[in-house]
């Protein structure tokens, strides 16, 4: 745990100005994607996602988290997500078409990266040894919110990787004493269901095994199980 927080402090202390620039760029591109969703803006957003995930892979994990024994594995993990976005940029697979059905949840997800440092501060931590807006879990929750806002057609590979990452956050709550990650874990439960429900709804006309109806119930059961586990985790954290 000491090494974990030490590497975070090193990262924040050395790269805080870059984190501010990256955050501002993300806000501007997101606003433009809402207001002027031209092909150029969509491609710029995908390019930004390539850069953002590459930043987490190379700068965060390979450079500043080198003292962690597992850093190269997580660097590969985020590098793969960056490559998926690069492939999406080249093929234009994700059209970034607005979907207004989940706007309320989307806005909550957009706010979560900014809640990370606030929660760290609220529980007595100080800069640079605290969570910030440009860290793996913050990037993950922002990406989930972005794709949910433009979820008519999304790259499910990105969703699967991010949902996997969110489940890893459960262990970090206990091992590294970082309850902020409960934000990402909480966002995962409805996100998993909504993304895959949209996918099944769009493919109801296709024959699948199991059928779309039963797959939907399996998905609900999975999310309920995750939700129960999350509730137990939160309860234990509060009691502890």
PDB file of C-alpha atoms in Angstrom, residues 28-230:
ATOM      1  CA  UNK A  28     -13.663  21.028 -24.690  1.00  0.00           C
ATOM      2  CA  UNK A  29     -13.853  18.014 -27.006  1.00  0.00           C
ATOM      3  CA  UNK A  30     -16.850  16.614 -25.127  1.00  0.00           C
ATOM      4  CA  UNK A  31     -18.694  19.943 -25.389  1.00  0.00           C
ATOM      5  CA  UNK A  32     -17.891  20.149 -29.110  1.00  0.00           C
ATOM      6  CA  UNK A  33     -19.064  16.569 -29.599  1.00  0.00           C
ATOM      7  CA  UNK A  34     -22.416  17.565 -28.124  1.00  0.00           C
ATOM      8  CA  UNK A  35     -22.775  20.893 -29.931  1.00  0.00           C
ATOM      9  CA  UNK A  36     -21.013  20.319 -33.268  1.00  0.00           C
ATOM     10  CA  UNK A  37     -20.747  16.567 -33.873  1.00  0.00           C
ATOM     11  CA  UNK A  38     -18.954  16.881 -37.211  1.00  0.00           C
ATOM     12  CA  UNK A  39     -16.810  14.081 -38.603  1.00  0.00           C
ATOM     13  CA  UNK A  40     -13.683  16.073 -37.701  1.00  0.00           C
ATOM     14  CA  UNK A  41     -14.773  16.492 -34.058  1.00  0.00           C
ATOM     15  CA  UNK A  42     -15.619  12.797 -33.789  1.00  0.00           C
ATOM     16  CA  UNK A  43     -12.217  11.848 -35.149  1.00  0.00           C
ATOM     17  CA  UNK A  44     -10.532  14.298 -32.790  1.00  0.00           C
ATOM     18  CA  UNK A  45     -12.365  12.734 -29.850  1.00  0.00           C
ATOM     19  CA  UNK A  46     -11.228   9.267 -30.875  1.00  0.00           C
ATOM     20  CA  UNK A  47      -7.692  10.574 -31.278  1.00  0.00           C
ATOM     21  CA  UNK A  48      -7.983  12.034 -27.791  1.00  0.00           C
ATOM     22  CA  UNK A  49      -9.079   8.650 -26.438  1.00  0.00           C
ATOM     23  CA  UNK A  50      -6.067   7.019 -28.113  1.00  0.00           C
ATOM     24  CA  UNK A  51      -3.811   9.588 -26.443  1.00  0.00           C
ATOM     25  CA  UNK A  52      -5.569   9.389 -23.062  1.00  0.00           C
ATOM     26  CA  UNK A  53      -5.323   5.610 -22.799  1.00  0.00           C
ATOM     27  CA  UNK A  54      -1.737   5.680 -24.098  1.00  0.00           C
ATOM     28  CA  UNK A  55      -0.947   8.247 -21.395  1.00  0.00           C
ATOM     29  CA  UNK A  56      -2.266   5.924 -18.697  1.00  0.00           C
ATOM     30  CA  UNK A  57      -0.324   3.014 -20.186  1.00  0.00           C
ATOM     31  CA  UNK A  58       3.019   4.710 -20.774  1.00  0.00           C
ATOM     32  CA  UNK A  59       3.245   7.748 -18.496  1.00  0.00           C
ATOM     33  CA  UNK A  60       1.258   6.531 -15.505  1.00  0.00           C
ATOM     34  CA  UNK A  61       2.139   2.851 -15.383  1.00  0.00           C
ATOM     35  CA  UNK A  62       5.467   2.488 -17.196  1.00  0.00           C
ATOM     36  CA  UNK A  63       7.132   5.697 -15.971  1.00  0.00           C
ATOM     37  CA  UNK A  64       5.702   6.668 -12.594  1.00  0.00           C
ATOM     38  CA  UNK A  65       4.395   3.302 -11.392  1.00  0.00           C
ATOM     39  CA  UNK A  66       7.562   1.399 -12.204  1.00  0.00           C
ATOM     40  CA  UNK A  67       8.037   0.490  -8.535  1.00  0.00           C
ATOM     41  CA  UNK A  68       4.886  -1.635  -8.622  1.00  0.00           C
ATOM     42  CA  UNK A  69       5.581  -5.282  -9.419  1.00  0.00           C
ATOM     43  CA  UNK A  70       2.596  -5.588 -11.761  1.00  0.00           C
ATOM     44  CA  UNK A  71       2.928  -2.264 -13.594  1.00  0.00           C
ATOM     45  CA  UNK A  72       3.829  -3.736 -16.990  1.00  0.00           C
ATOM     46  CA  UNK A  73       0.713  -5.948 -17.021  1.00  0.00           C
ATOM     47  CA  UNK A  74      -1.586  -2.974 -16.436  1.00  0.00           C
ATOM     48  CA  UNK A  75       0.395  -0.935 -18.965  1.00  0.00           C
ATOM     49  CA  UNK A  76      -0.364  -3.631 -21.547  1.00  0.00           C
ATOM     50  CA  UNK A  77      -4.020  -3.625 -20.484  1.00  0.00           C
ATOM     51  CA  UNK A  78      -4.415   0.112 -21.109  1.00  0.00           C
ATOM     52  CA  UNK A  79      -2.233  -0.080 -24.205  1.00  0.00           C
ATOM     53  CA  UNK A  80      -4.694  -2.569 -25.682  1.00  0.00           C
ATOM     54  CA  UNK A  81      -7.562  -0.162 -25.029  1.00  0.00           C
ATOM     55  CA  UNK A  82      -5.567   2.574 -26.796  1.00  0.00           C
ATOM     56  CA  UNK A  83      -5.085   0.229 -29.789  1.00  0.00           C
ATOM     57  CA  UNK A  84      -8.820  -0.551 -29.828  1.00  0.00           C
ATOM     58  CA  UNK A  85      -9.543   3.193 -30.040  1.00  0.00           C
ATOM     59  CA  UNK A  86      -6.906   3.537 -32.771  1.00  0.00           C
ATOM     60  CA  UNK A  87      -8.608   0.774 -34.735  1.00  0.00           C
ATOM     61  CA  UNK A  88     -11.932   2.551 -34.180  1.00  0.00           C
ATOM     62  CA  UNK A  89     -10.421   5.813 -35.423  1.00  0.00           C
ATOM     63  CA  UNK A  90      -9.194   4.123 -38.607  1.00  0.00           C
ATOM     64  CA  UNK A  91     -12.358   2.115 -39.313  1.00  0.00           C
ATOM     65  CA  UNK A  92     -14.881   4.653 -37.940  1.00  0.00           C
ATOM     66  CA  UNK A  93     -16.712   1.828 -36.199  1.00  0.00           C
ATOM     67  CA  UNK A  94     -18.222   3.972 -33.431  1.00  0.00           C
ATOM     68  CA  UNK A  95     -20.266   6.759 -35.077  1.00  0.00           C
ATOM     69  CA  UNK A  96     -20.780   8.791 -31.860  1.00  0.00           C
ATOM     70  CA  UNK A  97     -24.517   9.197 -32.472  1.00  0.00           C
ATOM     71  CA  UNK A  98     -26.356  10.846 -29.560  1.00  0.00           C
ATOM     72  CA  UNK A  99     -28.679   8.745 -27.473  1.00  0.00           C
ATOM     73  CA  UNK A 100     -30.722  10.812 -24.997  1.00  0.00           C
ATOM     74  CA  UNK A 101     -32.349   7.997 -23.042  1.00  0.00           C
ATOM     75  CA  UNK A 102     -29.651   7.846 -20.356  1.00  0.00           C
ATOM     76  CA  UNK A 103     -28.709  11.502 -20.095  1.00  0.00           C
ATOM     77  CA  UNK A 104     -29.195  11.744 -16.307  1.00  0.00           C
ATOM     78  CA  UNK A 105     -26.898   8.805 -15.635  1.00  0.00           C
ATOM     79  CA  UNK A 106     -24.418  10.137 -18.184  1.00  0.00           C
ATOM     80  CA  UNK A 107     -24.101  13.491 -16.416  1.00  0.00           C
ATOM     81  CA  UNK A 108     -23.479  11.698 -13.117  1.00  0.00           C
ATOM     82  CA  UNK A 109     -20.707   9.671 -14.755  1.00  0.00           C
ATOM     83  CA  UNK A 110     -19.163  12.849 -16.192  1.00  0.00           C
ATOM     84  CA  UNK A 111     -19.038  14.314 -12.691  1.00  0.00           C
ATOM     85  CA  UNK A 112     -17.359  11.310 -11.098  1.00  0.00           C
ATOM     86  CA  UNK A 113     -13.765  12.025 -12.262  1.00  0.00           C
ATOM     87  CA  UNK A 114     -13.997  15.332 -10.387  1.00  0.00           C
ATOM     88  CA  UNK A 115     -15.410  13.588  -7.318  1.00  0.00           C
ATOM     89  CA  UNK A 116     -12.313  11.420  -7.011  1.00  0.00           C
ATOM     90  CA  UNK A 117     -10.025  14.220  -5.708  1.00  0.00           C
ATOM     91  CA  UNK A 118     -12.860  15.665  -3.623  1.00  0.00           C
ATOM     92  CA  UNK A 119     -13.391  12.342  -1.863  1.00  0.00           C
ATOM     93  CA  UNK A 120      -9.651  11.996  -1.268  1.00  0.00           C
ATOM     94  CA  UNK A 121      -9.610  15.470   0.251  1.00  0.00           C
ATOM     95  CA  UNK A 122     -12.732  14.755   2.327  1.00  0.00           C
ATOM     96  CA  UNK A 123     -11.100  11.736   3.943  1.00  0.00           C
ATOM     97  CA  UNK A 124      -8.037  13.728   4.965  1.00  0.00           C
ATOM     98  CA  UNK A 125      -5.602  13.182   2.096  1.00  0.00           C
ATOM     99  CA  UNK A 126      -3.541  15.987   0.599  1.00  0.00           C
ATOM    100  CA  UNK A 127      -1.898  16.654  -2.745  1.00  0.00           C
ATOM    101  CA  UNK A 128       0.112  15.007  -4.219  1.00  0.00           C
ATOM    102  CA  UNK A 129      -0.818  11.782  -2.390  1.00  0.00           C
ATOM    103  CA  UNK A 130      -4.430  11.657  -3.583  1.00  0.00           C
ATOM    104  CA  UNK A 131      -6.559  10.581  -6.529  1.00  0.00           C
ATOM    105  CA  UNK A 132      -6.940  12.974  -9.469  1.00  0.00           C
ATOM    106  CA  UNK A 133      -8.933  13.378 -12.697  1.00  0.00           C
ATOM    107  CA  UNK A 134      -6.353  11.735 -14.982  1.00  0.00           C
ATOM    108  CA  UNK A 135      -5.864   8.340 -13.409  1.00  0.00           C
ATOM    109  CA  UNK A 136      -7.050   4.906 -14.602  1.00  0.00           C
ATOM    110  CA  UNK A 137     -10.383   4.772 -12.754  1.00  0.00           C
ATOM    111  CA  UNK A 138     -11.207   8.403 -13.573  1.00  0.00           C
ATOM    112  CA  UNK A 139     -10.508   7.753 -17.255  1.00  0.00           C
ATOM    113  CA  UNK A 140     -12.589   4.576 -17.150  1.00  0.00           C
ATOM    114  CA  UNK A 141     -15.674   6.241 -15.656  1.00  0.00           C
ATOM    115  CA  UNK A 142     -15.396   9.175 -18.112  1.00  0.00           C
ATOM    116  CA  UNK A 143     -15.218   6.736 -21.036  1.00  0.00           C
ATOM    117  CA  UNK A 144     -18.262   4.821 -19.802  1.00  0.00           C
ATOM    118  CA  UNK A 145     -20.211   8.085 -19.538  1.00  0.00           C
ATOM    119  CA  UNK A 146     -19.125   9.210 -23.008  1.00  0.00           C
ATOM    120  CA  UNK A 147     -20.104   5.944 -24.670  1.00  0.00           C
ATOM    121  CA  UNK A 148     -23.410   5.832 -22.795  1.00  0.00           C
ATOM    122  CA  UNK A 149     -24.271   9.294 -24.152  1.00  0.00           C
ATOM    123  CA  UNK A 150     -23.494   8.101 -27.688  1.00  0.00           C
ATOM    124  CA  UNK A 151     -24.642   4.520 -27.281  1.00  0.00           C
ATOM    125  CA  UNK A 152     -26.599   3.862 -30.470  1.00  0.00           C
ATOM    126  CA  UNK A 153     -23.583   1.878 -31.619  1.00  0.00           C
ATOM    127  CA  UNK A 154     -20.505   1.403 -29.455  1.00  0.00           C
ATOM    128  CA  UNK A 155     -17.372  -0.704 -29.493  1.00  0.00           C
ATOM    129  CA  UNK A 156     -18.188  -3.483 -27.038  1.00  0.00           C
ATOM    130  CA  UNK A 157     -14.498  -4.387 -26.730  1.00  0.00           C
ATOM    131  CA  UNK A 158     -13.884  -1.080 -24.959  1.00  0.00           C
ATOM    132  CA  UNK A 159     -16.886  -1.697 -22.696  1.00  0.00           C
ATOM    133  CA  UNK A 160     -15.733  -5.205 -21.790  1.00  0.00           C
ATOM    134  CA  UNK A 161     -12.241  -3.992 -20.907  1.00  0.00           C
ATOM    135  CA  UNK A 162     -13.557  -1.102 -18.800  1.00  0.00           C
ATOM    136  CA  UNK A 163     -16.084  -3.276 -16.998  1.00  0.00           C
ATOM    137  CA  UNK A 164     -13.310  -5.732 -16.231  1.00  0.00           C
ATOM    138  CA  UNK A 165     -11.241  -2.863 -14.863  1.00  0.00           C
ATOM    139  CA  UNK A 166     -14.141  -1.677 -12.717  1.00  0.00           C
ATOM    140  CA  UNK A 167     -14.421  -5.102 -11.117  1.00  0.00           C
ATOM    141  CA  UNK A 168     -10.702  -4.973 -10.314  1.00  0.00           C
ATOM    142  CA  UNK A 169     -11.497  -1.783  -8.379  1.00  0.00           C
ATOM    143  CA  UNK A 170     -13.217  -3.905  -5.730  1.00  0.00           C
ATOM    144  CA  UNK A 171      -9.886  -5.399  -4.684  1.00  0.00           C
ATOM    145  CA  UNK A 172      -8.221  -1.972  -4.575  1.00  0.00           C
ATOM    146  CA  UNK A 173     -10.757  -0.801  -1.996  1.00  0.00           C
ATOM    147  CA  UNK A 174      -9.469  -3.420   0.433  1.00  0.00           C
ATOM    148  CA  UNK A 175      -5.805  -3.793  -0.521  1.00  0.00           C
ATOM    149  CA  UNK A 176      -4.857  -0.137  -1.019  1.00  0.00           C
ATOM    150  CA  UNK A 177      -7.529   1.506   1.145  1.00  0.00           C
ATOM    151  CA  UNK A 178      -8.910   3.554  -1.734  1.00  0.00           C
ATOM    152  CA  UNK A 179     -12.712   3.782  -1.236  1.00  0.00           C
ATOM    153  CA  UNK A 180     -12.852   6.336  -4.073  1.00  0.00           C
ATOM    154  CA  UNK A 181     -12.843   3.376  -6.447  1.00  0.00           C
ATOM    155  CA  UNK A 182     -16.311   2.477  -5.235  1.00  0.00           C
ATOM    156  CA  UNK A 183     -17.450   5.267  -7.590  1.00  0.00           C
ATOM    157  CA  UNK A 184     -16.291   3.325 -10.627  1.00  0.00           C
ATOM    158  CA  UNK A 185     -17.508   0.014  -9.275  1.00  0.00           C
ATOM    159  CA  UNK A 186     -20.958   1.537  -8.612  1.00  0.00           C
ATOM    160  CA  UNK A 187     -21.159   2.991 -12.123  1.00  0.00           C
ATOM    161  CA  UNK A 188     -20.368  -0.387 -13.633  1.00  0.00           C
ATOM    162  CA  UNK A 189     -23.530  -2.121 -12.469  1.00  0.00           C
ATOM    163  CA  UNK A 190     -26.069  -0.048 -14.453  1.00  0.00           C
ATOM    164  CA  UNK A 191     -23.587   0.510 -17.297  1.00  0.00           C
ATOM    165  CA  UNK A 192     -23.077  -3.201 -17.964  1.00  0.00           C
ATOM    166  CA  UNK A 193     -26.808  -3.753 -18.144  1.00  0.00           C
ATOM    167  CA  UNK A 194     -27.619  -0.719 -20.305  1.00  0.00           C
ATOM    168  CA  UNK A 195     -24.855  -1.271 -22.852  1.00  0.00           C
ATOM    169  CA  UNK A 196     -25.644  -4.907 -23.410  1.00  0.00           C
ATOM    170  CA  UNK A 197     -29.406  -4.351 -23.273  1.00  0.00           C
ATOM    171  CA  UNK A 198     -29.025  -1.854 -26.104  1.00  0.00           C
ATOM    172  CA  UNK A 199     -26.971  -4.370 -28.020  1.00  0.00           C
ATOM    173  CA  UNK A 200     -29.553  -7.135 -27.605  1.00  0.00           C
ATOM    174  CA  UNK A 201     -32.437  -4.784 -28.439  1.00  0.00           C
ATOM    175  CA  UNK A 202     -30.716  -3.873 -31.704  1.00  0.00           C
ATOM    176  CA  UNK A 203     -30.278  -7.543 -32.556  1.00  0.00           C
ATOM    177  CA  UNK A 204     -33.678  -8.926 -31.568  1.00  0.00           C
ATOM    178  CA  UNK A 205     -34.368  -9.780 -35.202  1.00  0.00           C
ATOM    179  CA  UNK A 206     -31.355 -12.096 -35.241  1.00  0.00           C
ATOM    180  CA  UNK A 207     -31.480 -15.651 -33.936  1.00  0.00           C
ATOM    181  CA  UNK A 208     -29.175 -16.073 -30.956  1.00  0.00           C
ATOM    182  CA  UNK A 209     -28.406 -18.873 -28.489  1.00  0.00           C
ATOM    183  CA  UNK A 210     -29.559 -18.394 -25.837  1.00  0.00           C
ATOM    184  CA  UNK A 211     -32.417 -16.260 -27.104  1.00  0.00           C
ATOM    185  CA  UNK A 212     -32.358 -12.494 -26.558  1.00  0.00           C
ATOM    186  CA  UNK A 213     -35.091 -12.853 -23.919  1.00  0.00           C
ATOM    187  CA  UNK A 214     -33.140 -15.328 -21.798  1.00  0.00           C
ATOM    188  CA  UNK A 215     -29.882 -13.485 -22.371  1.00  0.00           C
ATOM    189  CA  UNK A 216     -31.523 -10.361 -20.973  1.00  0.00           C
ATOM    190  CA  UNK A 217     -32.528 -12.250 -17.816  1.00  0.00           C
ATOM    191  CA  UNK A 218     -29.004 -13.668 -17.475  1.00  0.00           C
ATOM    192  CA  UNK A 219     -27.669 -10.146 -17.775  1.00  0.00           C
ATOM    193  CA  UNK A 220     -30.070  -8.909 -15.087  1.00  0.00           C
ATOM    194  CA  UNK A 221     -28.995 -11.742 -12.773  1.00  0.00           C
ATOM    195  CA  UNK A 222     -25.331 -10.904 -13.364  1.00  0.00           C
ATOM    196  CA  UNK A 223     -25.875  -7.236 -12.544  1.00  0.00           C
ATOM    197  CA  UNK A 224     -27.883  -8.116  -9.427  1.00  0.00           C
ATOM    198  CA  UNK A 225     -25.037 -10.349  -8.241  1.00  0.00           C
ATOM    199  CA  UNK A 226     -22.502  -7.591  -8.830  1.00  0.00           C
ATOM    200  CA  UNK A 227     -24.818  -5.111  -7.116  1.00  0.00           C
ATOM    201  CA  UNK A 228     -25.121  -7.338  -4.027  1.00  0.00           C
ATOM    202  CA  UNK A 229     -21.348  -7.737  -3.859  1.00  0.00           C
ATOM    203  CA  UNK A 230     -20.926  -3.988  -4.227  1.00  0.00           C
TER     204      UNK A 230
END
